[in-house]
Amino acid sequence: RKALTVRSALRQIKVEGQPLRVKQACELIRNTQHDRVPSVALARRRTDADGHMSLVLDLDAEQIEGSTYAWAVMTCRKLENIRDETRKLRHMQRMQFLPPLNNVKHGQMPKLDVYERAVVNSELAELDARWAADAGSQALQEKLIREMLALARGIDRRVRVNLEAFGSRLYGLSTSASDFDLAMSIRVPQRNAEVGFMRFVRHFVVRLQRTRGFQRVVWLQHARVPIVKFVYRTSHGEHECDVSFNHGLGMAKSRMIHTYMRSDPRVRQVLMVLKEWAITRAISNQNAMNSFGVMLMGLTYLAQERVVPPLQLLTTNAMNTRGWKNLAALQQSREQISALYLSEQSEPIRCVQSGEQLPDWRVEGKNAYFLAKSVGWQSPNKQTVPELLFGLFRFYGCEFEPENHAVSLRLGSARIARANLHELKVQMPEMVLGRPQMWRENLRLLAVEDPFEPQVNCARSAQGEWVEGLLWEMRRAAAVLRSGANEGRVLSALFVPPTPSIYCDASVWASVYGRLFPTLQQSVNEHVFDPERDMTPETIIPIEELEAAQIKNTN
């Protein structure tokens, strides 16, 4: 066994029934790989030409427990491999496909009857109770903050220290069991401030390590923002905690999301459903796109549909027809967008409604301005939460063009031409897809702009296959909502886990490659997949029937 190579080891690992957990698979690889091969991790699932599911190497996957990349298929790294897979597929006697679900593009969300509205209200109430930390969790957070502030302020009285919650704990989309994400701001005397800052953090870490109740303290010194991870042990159990230092932009983003959520009660409900869906369907993870990126996609759609105003472009929340017209012109103009994003402004940035100059709030060198007032906003959009969710899933699953457009909350649209965001560090897809031997590693099909750091793509780690799978999941969600109440559920049917009993039967996940397959076929000069030839009614997995049975069994 010790003489086996990594590739040989991978051939032995088959996913039958429940897939191996990531850590189990990594341990198995280490036990069977050759001594000359460095330690590796894996998490990606693949389907070979014989219809077997196996795990595929993926660096850093061990840190993301449960990440399975349920949509990866045909892990081809070279042109020859794509052709080989094509020949195998053509000679397969039995192939099964996930349904494309393209019919949701032209459908509408049906009006809910009295019974279905009652079901939705009950489901939203249950979700709201789960995604709101209880009084005990809030009290524990306050106790933790007091203890940490006492430790920090005892180091050097000249240093001003503040500590508060940020992220989901700040804007109220966390459960009682969620990690405690805290942000500590440290202001040291001006002389040798950077040296003094690092010395202060070092002393603080030592104090944590020596204080009862703080366990497994780890300082990530080389992270983008210094972070200390630890476990806070109390009589009620252990609690995972992260504290970041001088993370002003993180706090600004959290406060802006909180302001969006306060502007309209539907915003929190839509984001709450979206977060639950992304978790239960194994979509959001650090190896592709985290929950912050998913939240940005949701908020951008709500801004696009005028449920919320574009807070970064306003000095007033009283938008009228003129304001929306000016915003639409800005979204379509390369020149106006370029002027907006210039670091040195020749002309001041002005409110799209009033024309007043927008304030310039500098945080870590970036303009972090947003309209912090949410009182008084009246949305012209009167859709219900289910209608907004259906529209969101249908838009991203059917209408959104990731190869051409970018998601920009700052500009309030997911239809911004990627070429117009010149600061966004992401290659245009055609630059990568022209080299078929490199597309899988380098293609970044999805561009989600960070609202305060315009050069950052929040989907920078998401490979093309994952994005295609995300769009398929959006179509599935729209189809589920359109089907109405099922076994006493409307929204909850979105959260059916992607069980292997359904997905391992998919010999080829061809239906998710709505955008990649045509380009691949052109690159290899032969047909990788022909829907009319390869997809027939008997080869399509009846996913709606199987998931309905799964819901019934759960009940």
XYZ file of C-alpha atoms in Angstrom:
555
model
C 0.000 0.000 0.000
C 2.861 2.371 0.708
C 3.982 2.129 -2.905
C 0.678 3.431 -4.254
C 0.694 6.799 -5.957
C -1.904 9.455 -5.270
C -3.660 8.608 -8.511
C -3.855 4.940 -7.611
C -5.221 5.853 -4.211
C -7.885 8.038 -5.760
C -9.058 5.192 -7.974
C -9.742 3.157 -4.870
C -11.959 5.765 -3.229
C -15.509 5.492 -4.494
C -18.444 7.379 -3.089
C -21.285 4.918 -2.639
C -24.229 6.056 -0.557
C -23.090 8.757 1.801
C -19.865 10.449 0.612
C -16.737 10.296 2.718
C -16.221 13.242 5.007
C -13.370 15.456 3.914
C -11.095 14.684 6.845
C -11.648 10.940 6.441
C -10.746 11.094 2.772
C -7.661 13.198 3.443
C -6.458 10.720 6.043
C -6.999 7.819 3.655
C -4.981 9.581 0.969
C -2.115 10.204 3.365
C -2.043 6.556 4.376
C -1.858 5.289 0.811
C 0.169 7.862 -1.095
C 3.779 7.456 -2.115
C 6.439 8.915 0.184
C 7.713 11.193 -2.560
C 4.331 12.829 -3.013
C 3.692 15.747 -0.620
C 0.743 15.741 1.746
C -2.451 16.583 -0.091
C -6.103 17.288 0.585
C -9.243 16.625 -1.430
C -12.906 17.475 -1.490
C -14.150 17.532 -5.041
C -16.445 14.823 -6.360
C -16.283 13.603 -9.952
C -18.172 11.151 -12.124
C -16.087 8.939 -14.402
C -17.152 7.402 -17.713
C -18.420 4.303 -15.933
C -20.815 6.303 -13.803
C -18.834 5.986 -10.551
C -18.437 8.868 -8.132
C -14.928 9.438 -6.816
C -13.050 12.168 -4.985
C -10.628 14.473 -6.762
C -7.648 16.273 -5.265
C -8.207 19.846 -4.225
C -5.735 21.909 -2.217
C -6.873 23.508 1.043
C -10.057 21.455 1.037
C -9.368 19.940 4.432
C -10.161 23.272 6.049
C -13.704 23.261 4.671
C -15.446 20.325 6.282
C -18.272 18.996 4.162
C -17.324 20.827 0.953
C -18.079 18.346 -1.813
C -18.340 20.476 -4.975
C -21.380 18.514 -5.995
C -21.284 19.797 -9.572
C -17.737 18.926 -10.668
C -17.551 16.560 -13.642
C -15.034 15.630 -16.340
C -11.957 16.875 -14.496
C -10.018 17.404 -17.708
C -6.805 19.393 -17.588
C -5.645 18.823 -21.147
C -7.209 18.953 -24.577
C -6.489 15.249 -25.103
C -8.360 14.366 -21.921
C -11.451 16.203 -23.124
C -11.380 14.249 -26.383
C -10.895 10.977 -24.539
C -13.850 11.727 -22.302
C -15.912 12.617 -25.378
C -15.207 9.272 -27.032
C -16.102 7.419 -23.831
C -19.333 9.332 -23.433
C -20.428 8.554 -26.964
C -20.065 4.841 -26.357
C -21.828 4.797 -23.009
C -24.952 2.658 -23.172
C -26.632 4.333 -20.196
C -26.326 7.988 -19.296
C -28.435 9.987 -16.888
C -28.614 13.727 -16.613
C -29.937 16.318 -14.235
C -32.860 18.185 -15.815
C -31.799 21.548 -17.313
C -34.833 23.283 -15.702
C -34.734 25.997 -18.348
C -38.529 26.191 -18.368
C -38.490 28.381 -15.261
C -37.211 31.251 -17.397
C -40.647 31.981 -18.843
C -42.701 30.996 -15.814
C -44.193 33.212 -13.159
C -44.552 32.748 -9.436
C -48.200 31.763 -8.981
C -50.302 33.697 -6.522
C -50.413 31.908 -3.193
C -53.777 30.939 -1.809
C -54.796 31.476 1.814
C -53.382 28.119 2.902
C -50.031 28.677 1.148
C -49.669 32.186 2.590
C -50.231 30.750 6.052
C -47.595 28.091 5.365
C -45.073 30.731 4.205
C -45.703 32.910 7.264
C -45.185 29.911 9.543
C -41.960 28.943 7.752
C -40.617 32.497 7.939
C -41.400 32.637 11.655
C -39.525 29.371 12.225
C -36.525 30.614 10.246
C -36.572 33.950 12.045
C -36.468 32.203 15.421
C -33.550 30.035 14.293
C -31.552 32.900 12.778
C -31.813 35.164 15.827
C -29.428 34.581 18.712
C -31.305 34.044 21.967
C -30.864 36.085 25.144
C -28.393 33.581 26.581
C -26.138 33.828 23.530
C -26.315 37.634 23.606
C -25.409 37.683 27.306
C -22.489 35.333 26.651
C -21.233 37.628 23.876
C -21.369 40.651 26.181
C -19.514 38.724 28.900
C -16.832 37.674 26.400
C -16.376 41.264 25.211
C -16.027 42.558 28.785
C -13.390 39.965 29.675
C -11.371 40.599 26.512
C -11.519 44.377 26.937
C -10.265 44.019 30.510
C -7.322 41.939 29.267
C -6.521 44.361 26.432
C -6.817 47.582 28.420
C -4.507 46.220 31.100
C -1.596 45.964 28.661
C -0.907 49.650 28.050
C -3.087 52.469 29.348
C -1.898 54.775 26.566
C -3.458 52.547 23.896
C -7.129 53.119 23.124
C -8.974 49.844 22.610
C -12.520 49.060 21.534
C -14.149 45.688 20.842
C -17.483 44.893 19.219
C -19.236 42.194 17.219
C -19.238 42.313 13.444
C -20.463 40.201 10.543
C -23.650 38.208 11.021
C -23.523 38.814 14.778
C -23.815 42.555 14.119
C -26.587 42.593 11.506
C -28.593 39.835 13.192
C -28.362 36.795 10.930
C -26.684 34.382 13.316
C -27.919 31.464 15.346
C -27.268 30.939 19.037
C -24.655 28.359 18.029
C -22.854 30.630 15.531
C -19.216 31.548 16.057
C -18.446 34.812 17.820
C -16.879 37.177 15.260
C -15.367 40.191 16.993
C -13.415 43.215 15.778
C -10.891 45.004 18.000
C -9.786 48.509 17.097
C -6.427 49.550 18.529
C -5.076 53.085 18.459
C -1.481 53.374 19.618
C 0.624 56.569 19.965
C 1.734 57.956 16.608
C 5.442 57.272 17.150
C 6.292 53.855 15.674
C 2.576 53.080 15.472
C 2.978 49.946 13.356
C 5.619 48.453 15.642
C 3.549 49.366 18.669
C 0.464 47.774 17.152
C 2.172 44.409 16.537
C 3.749 44.477 20.020
C 0.329 45.130 21.542
C -1.294 42.230 19.650
C 1.549 39.939 20.723
C 1.047 40.808 24.385
C -2.692 40.368 24.012
C -2.265 36.872 22.551
C 0.010 35.894 25.435
C -2.579 37.147 27.934
C -5.318 35.124 26.233
C -3.182 31.986 26.351
C -2.591 32.445 30.078
C -6.204 33.223 31.013
C -8.578 30.520 32.131
C -11.406 29.882 29.716
C -9.463 30.825 26.557
C -8.159 27.690 24.874
C -6.434 26.704 21.619
C -5.374 30.283 20.914
C -3.875 30.697 17.430
C -2.528 33.936 15.989
C -2.720 34.195 12.182
C -0.043 36.848 11.768
C 0.223 36.721 7.978
C -3.468 36.938 7.191
C -4.725 39.926 5.232
C -5.969 41.303 8.550
C -4.366 39.968 11.765
C -6.715 37.411 13.311
C -6.662 35.469 16.554
C -8.748 32.303 16.691
C -9.575 30.622 19.986
C -12.136 28.572 21.875
C -14.030 30.233 24.719
C -14.910 27.626 27.322
C -17.738 28.194 29.796
C -19.998 26.035 31.927
C -22.360 25.922 28.916
C -19.772 24.423 26.564
C -17.145 25.509 24.045
C -17.602 28.392 21.612
C -15.494 29.112 18.525
C -14.315 32.736 18.388
C -12.434 34.952 15.939
C -11.117 38.407 16.717
C -9.699 40.596 13.960
C -7.633 43.706 14.607
C -8.183 47.132 13.038
C -10.557 45.623 10.483
C -12.351 48.869 9.716
C -13.592 47.803 6.290
C -15.125 44.637 7.705
C -17.040 46.698 10.241
C -18.174 49.152 7.543
C -19.503 46.318 5.370
C -21.367 44.793 8.302
C -22.943 48.138 9.206
C -24.009 48.745 5.613
C -25.695 45.318 5.400
C -27.422 46.124 8.687
C -28.679 49.402 7.222
C -30.006 47.606 4.142
C -31.839 45.141 6.368
C -33.437 47.949 8.388
C -34.612 49.779 5.267
C -37.294 47.187 4.437
C -38.479 44.178 6.504
C -38.461 41.957 3.406
C -34.678 42.318 3.075
C -33.887 40.349 6.219
C -36.381 37.645 5.268
C -34.975 37.234 1.751
C -31.376 37.151 2.996
C -32.337 34.742 5.766
C -33.873 32.278 3.280
C -30.915 32.751 0.936
C -28.404 31.983 3.704
C -30.308 28.894 4.865
C -30.537 27.688 1.256
C -26.829 28.225 0.607
C -25.896 26.252 3.734
C -28.284 23.318 3.342
C -27.491 22.925 -0.356
C -23.722 22.995 0.381
C -23.230 26.061 -1.833
C -21.351 28.645 0.224
C -17.849 27.657 1.353
C -14.474 29.325 1.672
C -13.056 27.325 -1.235
C -15.429 28.860 -3.790
C -17.513 31.746 -2.463
C -18.472 32.362 1.157
C -21.800 33.527 2.540
C -20.774 37.192 2.189
C -20.601 36.762 -1.596
C -24.020 35.087 -1.632
C -25.425 37.942 0.472
C -24.012 40.489 -1.986
C -25.749 38.711 -4.866
C -29.033 38.828 -2.936
C -28.730 42.489 -1.946
C -27.736 43.505 -5.471
C -30.845 41.853 -6.898
C -33.018 43.655 -4.324
C -31.390 46.965 -5.268
C -31.891 46.146 -8.949
C -35.601 45.580 -8.287
C -35.830 48.830 -6.255
C -36.637 47.076 -2.989
C -33.713 48.990 -1.463
C -31.904 52.135 -2.641
C -28.221 52.223 -3.703
C -26.899 53.477 -0.358
C -23.402 54.270 -1.642
C -24.717 56.688 -4.253
C -27.198 58.687 -2.174
C -27.338 61.505 0.353
C -31.120 61.101 0.700
C -33.384 58.074 0.724
C -36.215 59.891 -1.037
C -35.646 58.632 -4.591
C -38.054 59.544 -7.357
C -38.216 58.961 -11.110
C -35.312 61.347 -11.762
C -33.058 59.488 -9.334
C -33.792 56.080 -10.868
C -33.258 57.518 -14.350
C -29.877 58.967 -13.365
C -28.900 55.640 -11.777
C -29.840 53.716 -14.924
C -27.740 56.086 -17.050
C -24.776 55.632 -14.700
C -25.043 51.833 -14.854
C -24.856 51.890 -18.652
C -22.081 54.480 -19.035
C -18.460 53.321 -19.110
C -17.290 56.918 -18.728
C -19.429 57.650 -15.669
C -18.421 54.389 -13.987
C -14.751 55.070 -14.678
C -15.046 58.574 -13.208
C -16.783 57.125 -10.152
C -13.976 54.654 -9.521
C -10.982 56.918 -10.079
C -8.828 57.165 -6.958
C -8.029 60.823 -7.698
C -11.255 62.581 -8.586
C -11.191 65.497 -10.991
C -14.885 66.004 -10.242
C -16.607 65.206 -6.929
C -18.891 62.149 -6.814
C -22.496 63.309 -6.617
C -25.744 61.826 -5.373
C -27.809 60.348 -8.220
C -30.961 61.914 -6.741
C -30.054 65.365 -5.415
C -26.787 66.076 -7.202
C -25.106 66.887 -3.880
C -21.503 65.919 -3.375
C -21.156 62.562 -1.631
C -19.055 62.499 1.553
C -15.669 60.780 1.409
C -15.363 58.426 4.397
C -11.870 56.971 4.357
C -11.379 53.605 6.051
C -8.064 51.851 5.480
C -7.516 54.122 2.487
C -10.833 53.197 0.819
C -13.980 55.269 0.424
C -16.446 53.488 2.727
C -19.303 55.974 2.490
C -22.909 54.804 2.500
C -26.154 56.490 3.518
C -26.551 55.301 7.095
C -30.152 56.503 7.436
C -32.804 53.890 6.705
C -35.824 55.675 8.207
C -38.309 57.009 5.687
C -37.430 54.789 2.710
C -40.531 53.771 0.743
C -39.894 51.047 -1.821
C -41.867 51.273 -5.082
C -41.627 47.451 -5.291
C -44.602 45.788 -3.586
C -43.778 42.125 -4.245
C -44.079 39.541 -1.477
C -41.092 37.624 -0.082
C -41.862 34.435 -2.110
C -42.205 36.531 -5.279
C -38.888 38.266 -4.615
C -37.176 34.935 -3.934
C -38.582 33.410 -7.122
C -37.456 36.447 -9.114
C -33.979 36.304 -7.577
C -33.483 32.609 -8.335
C -34.926 32.910 -11.833
C -32.817 35.946 -12.667
C -29.498 34.419 -11.662
C -30.402 30.961 -12.978
C -31.760 32.009 -16.373
C -31.160 35.682 -17.206
C -27.838 36.527 -15.580
C -24.873 36.405 -17.992
C -21.777 35.777 -15.838
C -19.421 35.808 -18.802
C -20.488 39.371 -19.674
C -21.866 40.945 -16.506
C -20.691 41.650 -12.969
C -22.635 41.890 -9.719
C -22.153 45.356 -8.198
C -24.044 46.341 -5.063
C -22.405 49.767 -5.179
C -23.983 50.420 -8.587
C -27.187 48.592 -7.650
C -27.216 46.109 -10.519
C -26.128 42.614 -11.549
C -26.108 43.672 -15.197
C -22.986 45.847 -15.106
C -20.699 45.135 -18.050
C -17.563 43.451 -16.711
C -15.422 45.476 -19.101
C -16.660 48.704 -17.476
C -15.295 47.784 -14.041
C -11.689 48.452 -14.905
C -10.462 48.168 -11.301
C -11.968 44.720 -10.748
C -9.117 42.201 -10.878
C -10.704 39.454 -12.969
C -9.916 38.157 -16.432
C -12.554 38.231 -19.113
C -13.732 34.634 -19.738
C -12.829 34.645 -23.426
C -9.172 35.206 -22.510
C -9.151 31.868 -20.662
C -11.613 29.766 -22.630
C -9.462 30.201 -25.710
C -6.908 27.919 -24.001
C -8.848 24.714 -23.293
C -5.975 23.120 -21.396
C -6.140 25.927 -18.822
C -9.804 26.887 -18.550
C -10.653 24.682 -15.590
C -7.903 26.071 -13.363
C -8.030 29.718 -14.457
C -11.579 30.502 -15.543
C -13.422 32.854 -13.215
C -16.896 32.886 -14.658
C -18.458 34.885 -11.810
C -17.554 38.465 -10.830
C -19.009 39.834 -7.577
C -17.560 43.235 -6.741
C -16.680 44.051 -3.148
C -18.658 47.208 -2.284
C -15.712 49.084 -0.704
C -12.743 47.406 -2.402
C -13.569 47.618 -6.122
C -10.475 45.650 -7.114
C -11.611 42.573 -5.124
C -13.761 39.871 -6.723
C -15.649 38.110 -3.923
C -16.002 35.079 -6.217
C -12.300 34.983 -7.116
C -11.935 31.371 -5.922
C -15.012 30.025 -7.696
C -14.107 27.865 -10.673
C -16.255 27.706 -13.785
C -17.775 24.333 -12.907
C -18.891 25.591 -9.501
C -20.504 28.664 -11.063
C -22.424 26.549 -13.574
C -23.590 24.411 -10.675
C -24.643 27.511 -8.742
C -26.777 28.666 -11.679
C -28.375 25.208 -11.878
C -29.140 25.370 -8.156
C -30.781 28.757 -8.746
C -33.013 27.222 -11.438
C -33.874 24.314 -9.147
C -34.844 26.749 -6.373
C -37.077 28.721 -8.762
C -38.738 25.476 -9.905
C -39.346 24.432 -6.295
C -40.993 27.758 -5.430
C -43.160 27.689 -8.529
C -44.498 24.236 -7.660
C -46.245 25.692 -4.596
C -47.043 23.857 -1.389
C -45.607 20.333 -1.160
C -46.372 18.190 1.863
C -47.233 21.307 3.832
C -44.125 23.211 2.730
C -43.400 26.092 0.383
C -40.077 27.687 1.356
C -38.784 24.680 3.306
C -38.741 22.598 0.143
C -35.775 24.760 -0.921
C -33.704 23.262 1.864
C -33.826 19.586 0.907
C -30.194 18.395 1.195
C -28.539 17.217 -2.070
C -28.514 13.522 -1.147
C -26.251 11.034 -2.977
C -29.269 8.830 -3.725
C -30.233 11.418 -6.338
C -26.983 12.984 -7.453
C -24.682 9.967 -7.591
C -26.914 8.557 -10.332
C -26.015 11.432 -12.618
C -23.488 9.921 -15.007
C -22.761 13.319 -16.543
C -23.788 16.659 -15.114
C -24.072 17.964 -18.648
C -27.193 20.041 -18.096
C -25.357 22.468 -15.821
C -22.865 23.380 -18.533
C -25.149 25.851 -20.220
C -22.300 28.262 -20.984
C -19.156 26.155 -20.876
C -20.113 23.347 -23.241
C -20.530 25.424 -26.441
C -17.088 26.971 -25.909
C -15.505 23.606 -25.133
C -17.041 22.064 -28.237
C -15.615 24.848 -30.354
C -12.193 24.543 -28.691
C -11.806 20.797 -29.234
C -13.460 20.933 -32.670
C -15.940 18.168 -31.882
C -19.179 17.807 -29.960
C -18.662 17.151 -26.285
C -22.386 17.153 -25.619
C -25.427 17.276 -27.858
C -28.691 17.771 -25.935
C -30.880 16.474 -28.744
C -28.754 13.342 -29.146
C -27.725 12.609 -25.582
C -30.644 13.873 -23.469
C -33.908 11.996 -23.908
C -36.825 11.786 -21.453
C -35.741 8.381 -20.194
C -32.193 9.603 -19.426
C -33.241 12.620 -17.321
C -33.363 12.080 -13.576
C -36.875 12.866 -12.208
C -35.477 15.126 -9.529
C -38.809 16.721 -8.577
C -40.393 13.323 -7.865
C -37.375 12.104 -5.902
C -37.166 15.247 -3.782
C -40.929 15.157 -3.147
C -40.504 11.609 -1.849
C -37.573 12.778 0.261
C -39.731 15.508 1.830
C -42.500 12.997 2.522
C -40.085 10.615 4.219
C -38.712 13.474 6.320
C -42.188 14.364 7.515
